[in-house]
GROMACS .gro file of C-alpha atoms in nm:
model
  347
    1MET     CA    1  -2.191  -9.116  -3.533
    2ILE     CA    2  -2.457  -8.920  -3.343
    3GLU     CA    3  -2.317  -8.595  -3.207
    4VAL     CA    4  -2.419  -8.501  -2.854
    5ASP     CA    5  -2.266  -8.227  -2.640
    6VAL     CA    6  -2.179  -8.393  -2.308
    7ARG     CA    7  -2.071  -8.069  -2.141
    8SER     CA    8  -2.292  -7.978  -1.849
    9SER     CA    9  -2.234  -7.787  -1.530
   10HIS     CA   10  -2.119  -7.991  -1.234
   11GLU     CA   11  -2.369  -7.812  -1.012
   12GLU     CA   12  -2.662  -7.887  -1.244
   13LEU     CA   13  -2.586  -8.258  -1.255
   14ARG     CA   14  -2.525  -8.273  -0.881
   15ASN     CA   15  -2.865  -8.111  -0.818
   16GLU     CA   16  -3.033  -8.354  -1.056
   17LEU     CA   17  -2.881  -8.653  -0.881
   18GLN     CA   18  -2.992  -8.519  -0.544
   19GLY     CA   19  -3.340  -8.470  -0.688
   20VAL     CA   20  -3.382  -8.824  -0.823
   21ALA     CA   21  -3.265  -8.966  -0.487
   22ARG     CA   22  -3.561  -8.820  -0.299
   23ASP     CA   23  -3.860  -9.021  -0.180
   24GLU     CA   24  -3.837  -9.380  -0.308
   25GLY     CA   25  -3.495  -9.320  -0.463
   26LEU     CA   26  -3.361  -9.356  -0.815
   27THR     CA   27  -3.585  -9.521  -1.076
   28PRO     CA   28  -3.553  -9.525  -1.456
   29ALA     CA   29  -3.873  -9.320  -1.483
   30LYS     CA   30  -3.721  -9.034  -1.282
   31LEU     CA   31  -3.439  -9.001  -1.535
   32GLU     CA   32  -3.675  -8.917  -1.821
   33SER     CA   33  -3.673  -8.540  -1.766
   34THR     CA   34  -3.308  -8.505  -1.659
   35ARG     CA   35  -3.010  -8.349  -1.831
   36LEU     CA   36  -2.835  -8.685  -1.803
   37LEU     CA   37  -3.081  -8.845  -2.045
   38ALA     CA   38  -3.041  -8.553  -2.284
   39LEU     CA   39  -2.666  -8.624  -2.293
   40MET     CA   40  -2.718  -8.975  -2.435
   41ALA     CA   41  -2.668  -9.046  -2.804
   42ARG     CA   42  -2.992  -9.237  -2.859
   43LEU     CA   43  -3.046  -9.456  -3.163
   44PRO     CA   44  -3.385  -9.427  -3.341
   45GLU     CA   45  -3.496  -9.777  -3.242
   46TRP     CA   46  -3.461  -9.705  -2.869
   47SER     CA   47  -3.776  -9.602  -2.688
   48VAL     CA   48  -3.764  -9.355  -2.399
   49THR     CA   49  -3.809  -9.652  -2.167
   50ASP     CA   50  -3.511  -9.830  -2.325
   51SER     CA   51  -3.295  -9.520  -2.280
   52THR     CA   52  -3.390  -9.453  -1.917
   53ARG     CA   53  -3.327  -9.816  -1.823
   54MET     CA   54  -2.983  -9.809  -1.990
   55LEU     CA   55  -2.894  -9.488  -1.811
   56TYR     CA   56  -3.016  -9.633  -1.480
   57LYS     CA   57  -2.792  -9.939  -1.526
   58LEU     CA   58  -2.495  -9.714  -1.609
   59ILE     CA   59  -2.549  -9.518  -1.288
   60VAL     CA   60  -2.566  -9.842  -1.088
   61ASP     CA   61  -2.235  -9.950  -1.243
   62VAL     CA   62  -2.067  -9.615  -1.173
   63VAL     CA   63  -2.186  -9.621  -0.810
   64ALA     CA   64  -2.041  -9.971  -0.769
   65ASP     CA   65  -1.703  -9.842  -0.891
   66LEU     CA   66  -1.686  -9.533  -0.668
   67ARG     CA   67  -1.366  -9.505  -0.467
   68GLY     CA   68  -1.416  -9.526  -0.094
   69GLU     CA   69  -1.650  -9.767   0.079
   70LYS     CA   70  -1.827  -9.492   0.275
   71ALA     CA   71  -1.912  -9.282  -0.031
   72ARG     CA   72  -2.011  -9.594  -0.224
   73THR     CA   73  -2.242  -9.715   0.055
   74ALA     CA   74  -2.394  -9.369   0.107
   75ALA     CA   75  -2.472  -9.348  -0.265
   76ARG     CA   76  -2.629  -9.693  -0.271
   77VAL     CA   77  -2.840  -9.609   0.036
   78THR     CA   78  -2.944  -9.258  -0.069
   79LEU     CA   79  -3.037  -9.369  -0.423
   80ASN     CA   80  -3.203  -9.681  -0.274
   81LEU     CA   81  -3.029  -9.920  -0.513
   82ASP     CA   82  -3.035 -10.299  -0.492
   83GLY     CA   83  -2.791 -10.417  -0.229
   84SER     CA   84  -2.854 -10.119  -0.002
   85PRO     CA   85  -2.801 -10.225   0.362
   86VAL     CA   86  -3.098 -10.017   0.481
   87ARG     CA   87  -3.438  -9.913   0.348
   88GLY     CA   88  -3.665  -9.616   0.408
   89ARG     CA   89  -3.942  -9.406   0.253
   90SER     CA   90  -3.717  -9.106   0.187
   91ALA     CA   91  -3.351  -9.029   0.127
   92MET     CA   92  -3.321  -8.862   0.469
   93ALA     CA   93  -3.480  -9.162   0.641
   94ARG     CA   94  -3.242  -9.400   0.465
   95GLN     CA   95  -2.943  -9.185   0.558
   96ALA     CA   96  -3.057  -9.171   0.921
   97ALA     CA   97  -3.095  -9.550   0.926
   98LEU     CA   98  -2.743  -9.592   0.787
   99ALA     CA   99  -2.609  -9.348   1.050
  100GLU     CA  100  -2.770  -9.554   1.325
  101LYS     CA  101  -2.634  -9.876   1.176
  102ARG     CA  102  -2.282  -9.731   1.159
  103ALA     CA  103  -2.308  -9.551   1.497
  104VAL     CA  104  -2.230  -9.212   1.345
  105HIS     CA  105  -2.418  -8.882   1.322
  106ALA     CA  106  -2.660  -8.838   1.030
  107ASP     CA  107  -2.453  -8.537   0.919
  108THR     CA  108  -2.160  -8.774   0.871
  109VAL     CA  109  -2.360  -8.990   0.631
  110ARG     CA  110  -2.477  -8.678   0.447
  111ALA     CA  111  -2.111  -8.578   0.408
  112TRP     CA  112  -2.038  -8.922   0.258
  113TRP     CA  113  -2.328  -8.869   0.016
  114ARG     CA  114  -2.200  -8.522  -0.081
  115SER     CA  115  -1.865  -8.678  -0.166
  116ALA     CA  116  -2.037  -8.948  -0.370
  117VAL     CA  117  -2.269  -8.715  -0.559
  118ASN     CA  118  -1.978  -8.483  -0.645
  119ALA     CA  119  -1.789  -8.779  -0.788
  120LEU     CA  120  -2.095  -8.899  -0.982
  121ALA     CA  121  -2.148  -8.553  -1.130
  122ASP     CA  122  -1.790  -8.563  -1.259
  123ILE     CA  123  -1.780  -8.924  -1.379
  124LEU     CA  124  -2.119  -8.973  -1.543
  125PRO     CA  125  -2.077  -8.716  -1.825
  126LEU     CA  126  -1.741  -8.872  -1.910
  127LYS     CA  127  -1.886  -9.225  -1.913
  128ILE     CA  128  -2.178  -9.110  -2.126
  129GLY     CA  129  -1.937  -8.941  -2.367
  130GLU     CA  130  -1.729  -9.259  -2.399
  131LEU     CA  131  -2.040  -9.462  -2.485
  132ASN     CA  132  -2.164  -9.194  -2.726
  133ASP     CA  133  -1.843  -9.228  -2.929
  134SER     CA  134  -1.990  -9.556  -3.052
  135PRO     CA  135  -2.362  -9.561  -2.961
  136GLU     CA  136  -2.399  -9.934  -3.017
  137GLN     CA  137  -2.189  -9.974  -2.700
  138TRP     CA  138  -2.502  -9.872  -2.510
  139ASN     CA  139  -2.647 -10.210  -2.605
  140THR     CA  140  -2.435 -10.359  -2.328
  141TYR     CA  141  -2.687 -10.197  -2.093
  142ARG     CA  142  -2.988 -10.257  -2.316
  143ASN     CA  143  -2.941 -10.628  -2.378
  144GLY     CA  144  -2.857 -10.741  -2.026
  145SER     CA  145  -3.183 -10.932  -1.972
  146PRO     CA  146  -3.220 -11.209  -1.715
  147VAL     CA  147  -3.238 -11.580  -1.796
  148ALA     CA  148  -3.473 -11.838  -1.658
  149ASP     CA  149  -3.414 -11.977  -1.309
  150HIS     CA  150  -3.316 -12.312  -1.458
  151GLY     CA  151  -3.044 -12.142  -1.663
  152THR     CA  152  -3.195 -12.188  -2.009
  153VAL     CA  153  -3.367 -11.949  -2.247
  154PRO     CA  154  -3.743 -12.016  -2.285
  155ASP     CA  155  -3.829 -12.243  -2.578
  156HIS     CA  156  -4.070 -12.007  -2.754
  157SER     CA  157  -4.127 -11.642  -2.833
  158PHE     CA  158  -4.407 -11.428  -2.976
  159ASP     CA  159  -4.418 -11.223  -3.293
  160ARG     CA  160  -4.727 -11.043  -3.161
  161ILE     CA  161  -4.948 -11.037  -2.853
  162GLU     CA  162  -5.269 -10.837  -2.822
  163VAL     CA  163  -5.418 -10.791  -2.474
  164ALA     CA  164  -5.745 -10.619  -2.384
  165TRP     CA  165  -5.885 -10.567  -2.033
  166ARG     CA  166  -6.248 -10.469  -1.971
  167LEU     CA  167  -6.380 -10.301  -1.657
  168ARG     CA  168  -6.727 -10.236  -1.516
  169GLY     CA  169  -6.696  -9.950  -1.272
  170LYS     CA  170  -6.382 -10.032  -1.074
  171LEU     CA  171  -6.418 -10.408  -1.124
  172ALA     CA  172  -6.222 -10.593  -1.392
  173THR     CA  173  -6.451 -10.836  -1.575
  174GLU     CA  174  -6.223 -11.009  -1.826
  175MET     CA  175  -5.900 -11.001  -2.022
  176THR     CA  176  -5.890 -11.131  -2.381
  177THR     CA  177  -5.565 -11.203  -2.563
  178SER     CA  178  -5.463 -11.310  -2.915
  179ARG     CA  179  -5.112 -11.451  -2.962
  180TRP     CA  180  -4.880 -11.542  -3.249
  181LEU     CA  181  -4.627 -11.791  -3.104
  182VAL     CA  182  -4.297 -11.908  -3.258
  183SER     CA  183  -4.146 -12.238  -3.141
  184HIS     CA  184  -3.771 -12.257  -3.072
  185ARG     CA  185  -3.760 -12.638  -3.066
  186ASP     CA  186  -3.917 -12.940  -3.231
  187GLY     CA  187  -4.219 -13.095  -3.061
  188PHE     CA  188  -4.350 -12.781  -2.886
  189ASP     CA  189  -4.725 -12.832  -2.837
  190ARG     CA  190  -4.831 -12.678  -2.503
  191VAL     CA  191  -4.805 -12.332  -2.353
  192ASN     CA  192  -4.882 -12.189  -2.008
  193ALA     CA  193  -5.159 -11.929  -1.986
  194ARG     CA  194  -5.140 -11.718  -1.673
  195GLY     CA  195  -5.446 -11.565  -1.516
  196TRP     CA  196  -5.437 -11.340  -1.211
  197TYR     CA  197  -5.645 -11.101  -1.005
  198PHE     CA  198  -5.428 -10.963  -0.728
  199SER     CA  199  -5.717 -10.790  -0.549
  200ASP     CA  200  -5.866 -11.130  -0.467
  201ARG     CA  201  -5.628 -11.412  -0.375
  202SER     CA  202  -5.890 -11.685  -0.356
  203ALA     CA  203  -5.857 -11.991  -0.579
  204ASP     CA  204  -6.169 -11.910  -0.782
  205SER     CA  205  -6.112 -11.539  -0.838
  206CYS     CA  206  -6.038 -11.595  -1.208
  207GLU     CA  207  -6.059 -11.859  -1.481
  208VAL     CA  208  -5.870 -11.918  -1.809
  209VAL     CA  209  -6.108 -11.992  -2.098
  210PRO     CA  210  -5.974 -12.104  -2.441
  211LEU     CA  211  -6.122 -11.913  -2.736
  212LEU     CA  212  -5.946 -12.002  -3.061
  213ASN     CA  213  -5.714 -12.282  -3.177
  214CYS     CA  214  -5.625 -12.420  -2.833
  215ARG     CA  215  -5.776 -12.627  -2.553
  216LYS     CA  216  -5.722 -12.634  -2.177
  217VAL     CA  217  -5.569 -12.955  -2.042
  218ASP     CA  218  -5.471 -12.852  -1.688
  219SER     CA  219  -5.511 -12.569  -1.434
  220ARG     CA  220  -5.332 -12.497  -1.107
  221HIS     CA  221  -5.391 -12.224  -0.852
  222MET     CA  222  -5.052 -12.089  -0.742
  223GLY     CA  223  -5.173 -11.866  -0.457
  224ARG     CA  224  -5.193 -11.484  -0.440
  225GLY     CA  225  -5.472 -11.483  -0.701
  226ILE     CA  226  -5.249 -11.644  -0.967
  227LEU     CA  227  -5.378 -11.925  -1.190
  228VAL     CA  228  -5.171 -12.120  -1.443
  229SER     CA  229  -5.357 -12.317  -1.712
  230LYS     CA  230  -5.181 -12.535  -1.967
  231LEU     CA  231  -5.317 -12.492  -2.319
  232GLU     CA  232  -5.264 -12.755  -2.588
  233LEU     CA  233  -5.197 -12.632  -2.942
  234PRO     CA  234  -5.352 -12.800  -3.249
  235GLN     CA  235  -5.035 -12.996  -3.330
  236PRO     CA  236  -4.668 -13.019  -3.227
  237LEU     CA  237  -4.457 -12.746  -3.386
  238LYS     CA  238  -4.115 -12.776  -3.542
  239GLN     CA  239  -3.839 -12.529  -3.459
  240GLY     CA  240  -3.919 -12.200  -3.629
  241GLU     CA  241  -4.286 -12.282  -3.691
  242SER     CA  242  -4.555 -12.046  -3.567
  243VAL     CA  243  -4.917 -12.074  -3.457
  244PHE     CA  244  -5.201 -11.838  -3.368
  245PHE     CA  245  -5.428 -11.894  -3.066
  246ALA     CA  246  -5.648 -11.691  -2.833
  247TYR     CA  247  -5.795 -11.720  -2.485
  248LYS     CA  248  -5.949 -11.504  -2.215
  249VAL     CA  249  -5.926 -11.470  -1.839
  250VAL     CA  250  -6.269 -11.431  -1.680
  251ILE     CA  251  -6.277 -11.252  -1.344
  252HIS     CA  252  -6.526 -11.398  -1.095
  253SER     CA  253  -6.437 -11.167  -0.805
  254THR     CA  254  -6.647 -10.873  -0.684
  255LYS     CA  255  -6.345 -10.691  -0.537
  256GLU     CA  256  -6.219 -10.370  -0.696
  257THR     CA  257  -5.917 -10.420  -0.918
  258GLU     CA  258  -5.571 -10.298  -0.832
  259THR     CA  259  -5.480 -10.000  -1.046
  260LEU     CA  260  -5.238 -10.173  -1.281
  261PHE     CA  261  -5.241 -10.440  -1.550
  262TYR     CA  262  -4.930 -10.587  -1.709
  263HIS     CA  263  -4.786 -10.862  -1.927
  264ASN     CA  264  -4.497 -11.051  -1.763
  265VAL     CA  265  -4.269 -11.177  -2.041
  266ALA     CA  266  -4.220 -11.547  -1.965
  267SER     CA  267  -4.118 -11.629  -2.324
  268ALA     CA  268  -3.788 -11.557  -2.499
  269GLY     CA  269  -3.934 -11.224  -2.609
  270VAL     CA  270  -4.228 -11.044  -2.771
  271LYS     CA  271  -4.165 -10.844  -3.089
  272LEU     CA  272  -4.486 -10.643  -3.059
  273LEU     CA  273  -4.721 -10.613  -2.762
  274LEU     CA  274  -5.045 -10.417  -2.805
  275TYR     CA  275  -5.193 -10.345  -2.463
  276ARG     CA  276  -5.551 -10.216  -2.439
  277VAL     CA  277  -5.783 -10.121  -2.153
  278GLN     CA  278  -6.156 -10.055  -2.189
  279PHE     CA  279  -6.266  -9.855  -1.886
  280ASP     CA  280  -6.630  -9.804  -1.797
  281PRO     CA  281  -6.700  -9.462  -1.958
  282GLY     CA  282  -6.865  -9.353  -1.634
  283THR     CA  283  -6.557  -9.446  -1.428
  284SER     CA  284  -6.248  -9.328  -1.612
  285PRO     CA  285  -5.912  -9.260  -1.442
  286ASP     CA  286  -5.769  -8.914  -1.384
  287ASP     CA  287  -5.430  -9.030  -1.518
  288ILE     CA  288  -5.306  -9.346  -1.690
  289TRP     CA  289  -4.946  -9.420  -1.786
  290SER     CA  290  -4.739  -9.701  -1.935
  291PHE     CA  291  -4.438  -9.874  -1.783
  292ALA     CA  292  -4.175 -10.130  -1.872
  293GLY     CA  293  -3.936 -10.296  -1.629
  294GLY     CA  294  -3.926 -10.504  -1.317
  295ASP     CA  295  -3.981 -10.257  -1.030
  296GLU     CA  296  -4.339 -10.252  -0.903
  297VAL     CA  297  -4.276  -9.932  -0.704
  298GLU     CA  298  -4.191  -9.762  -1.032
  299PHE     CA  299  -4.502  -9.904  -1.200
  300MET     CA  300  -4.723  -9.724  -0.949
  301THR     CA  301  -4.525  -9.399  -0.954
  302PRO     CA  302  -4.666  -9.139  -1.198
  303PRO     CA  303  -4.403  -9.015  -1.445
  304PRO     CA  304  -4.312  -8.644  -1.462
  305ARG     CA  305  -4.577  -8.415  -1.608
  306GLY     CA  306  -4.542  -8.392  -1.986
  307SER     CA  307  -4.398  -8.742  -2.013
  308SER     CA  308  -4.474  -8.936  -2.329
  309ARG     CA  309  -4.570  -9.231  -2.105
  310TYR     CA  310  -4.906  -9.073  -2.025
  311LEU     CA  311  -5.189  -9.222  -2.231
  312ALA     CA  312  -5.509  -9.067  -2.360
  313VAL     CA  313  -5.844  -9.214  -2.261
  314ASN     CA  314  -6.109  -9.134  -2.521
  315ARG     CA  315  -6.470  -9.047  -2.442
  316LEU     CA  316  -6.566  -9.414  -2.467
  317GLY     CA  317  -6.316  -9.507  -2.193
  318TYR     CA  318  -6.064  -9.674  -2.426
  319ALA     CA  319  -5.682  -9.648  -2.400
  320GLU     CA  320  -5.397  -9.839  -2.561
  321GLN     CA  321  -5.017  -9.863  -2.566
  322VAL     CA  322  -4.779 -10.035  -2.810
  323PHE     CA  323  -4.457 -10.194  -2.681
  324THR     CA  324  -4.185 -10.339  -2.906
  325ASP     CA  325  -3.896 -10.580  -2.847
  326CYS     CA  326  -4.022 -10.685  -2.504
  327ARG     CA  327  -3.758 -10.885  -2.317
  328PHE     CA  328  -3.779 -11.195  -2.101
  329GLY     CA  329  -3.824 -11.135  -1.729
  330LEU     CA  330  -3.961 -10.780  -1.763
  331LYS     CA  331  -4.315 -10.650  -1.718
  332TYR     CA  332  -4.495 -10.421  -1.963
  333GLY     CA  333  -4.829 -10.260  -1.897
  334VAL     CA  334  -5.030  -9.965  -1.768
  335SER     CA  335  -5.110  -9.813  -1.431
  336TRP     CA  336  -5.357  -9.543  -1.340
  337ARG     CA  337  -5.502  -9.322  -1.070
  338TRP     CA  338  -5.874  -9.297  -0.998
  339PRO     CA  339  -6.034  -8.956  -0.932
  340GLU     CA  340  -5.995  -8.869  -0.565
  341ARG     CA  341  -6.369  -8.825  -0.519
  342GLY     CA  342  -6.414  -9.194  -0.595
  343SER     CA  343  -6.086  -9.335  -0.474
  344MET     CA  344  -6.054  -9.711  -0.441
  345GLY     CA  345  -6.076  -9.864  -0.095
  346GLU     CA  346  -5.806 -10.078   0.058
  347GLU     CA  347  -5.801 -10.447  -0.025
   0.00000   0.00000   0.00000
């Protein structure tokens, strides 16, 4: 068993919880530099992203079990969790909105939050200690991935996906991808290839072009700059059989790209995802970081300074990130910030 000292001062944890509630509220990324994460007994195969997401889910569960509806609601609002009855750009704004909704003074809501955060500072170390007694119990929070809308697991997965984006200045020009697919049923012979360019929502902003061992049989524009093309594989696969293929997404737009690229896992999973970006060497970002999850606000939020999620961009403008065990329904990719002197205009 991994030994971790779960003793920590009540005041320290309370201050940390108040800190992560500020601005947009609690996100997994904010937990990376906290004492709470340090209390976890983390298995070697868990990435930092895995661990922060598990801790986030634990906090959500503990908030849901808090005694007292007022404290529970104040915690959900202040931390800006799913199911919060109000929204706002800061913790104080959210608390003020809840006060107005409940026809009470804002100080009353802040008192509810103080009660909640005191309880969380007491309960969370105990819960973490219970899970640490048998670290595999944390997998309850790690493995809780969503299922498809139609209630079935996707019928294929990937052993490996390689993605590479190329930019010219602040314009994306193309994305190339190589994929090693595994079929989960007999007769699998077609796969959806998704192209997108969110800066330009017109129907012809991008195009899927087959490269190796596949051919395009259908394309549909889904709106919002999203294109879905159906690619036919060389032959129907049996359950457990694999195939390699490659394609690219060509960008026809002249609009500056949004400052994030990601792979949305629409398969049953990806064992290894290698994500690459080739920036124009004359137009490199000030900061670039990786993300994994489902919260687009978090994707665009820089992690704390010193975080391992920051990537290096070499003198040729190249950066890359490796993700492992990518789960269905989550997004994995990179986001960045341009130098202020050449900041990107609004779409």
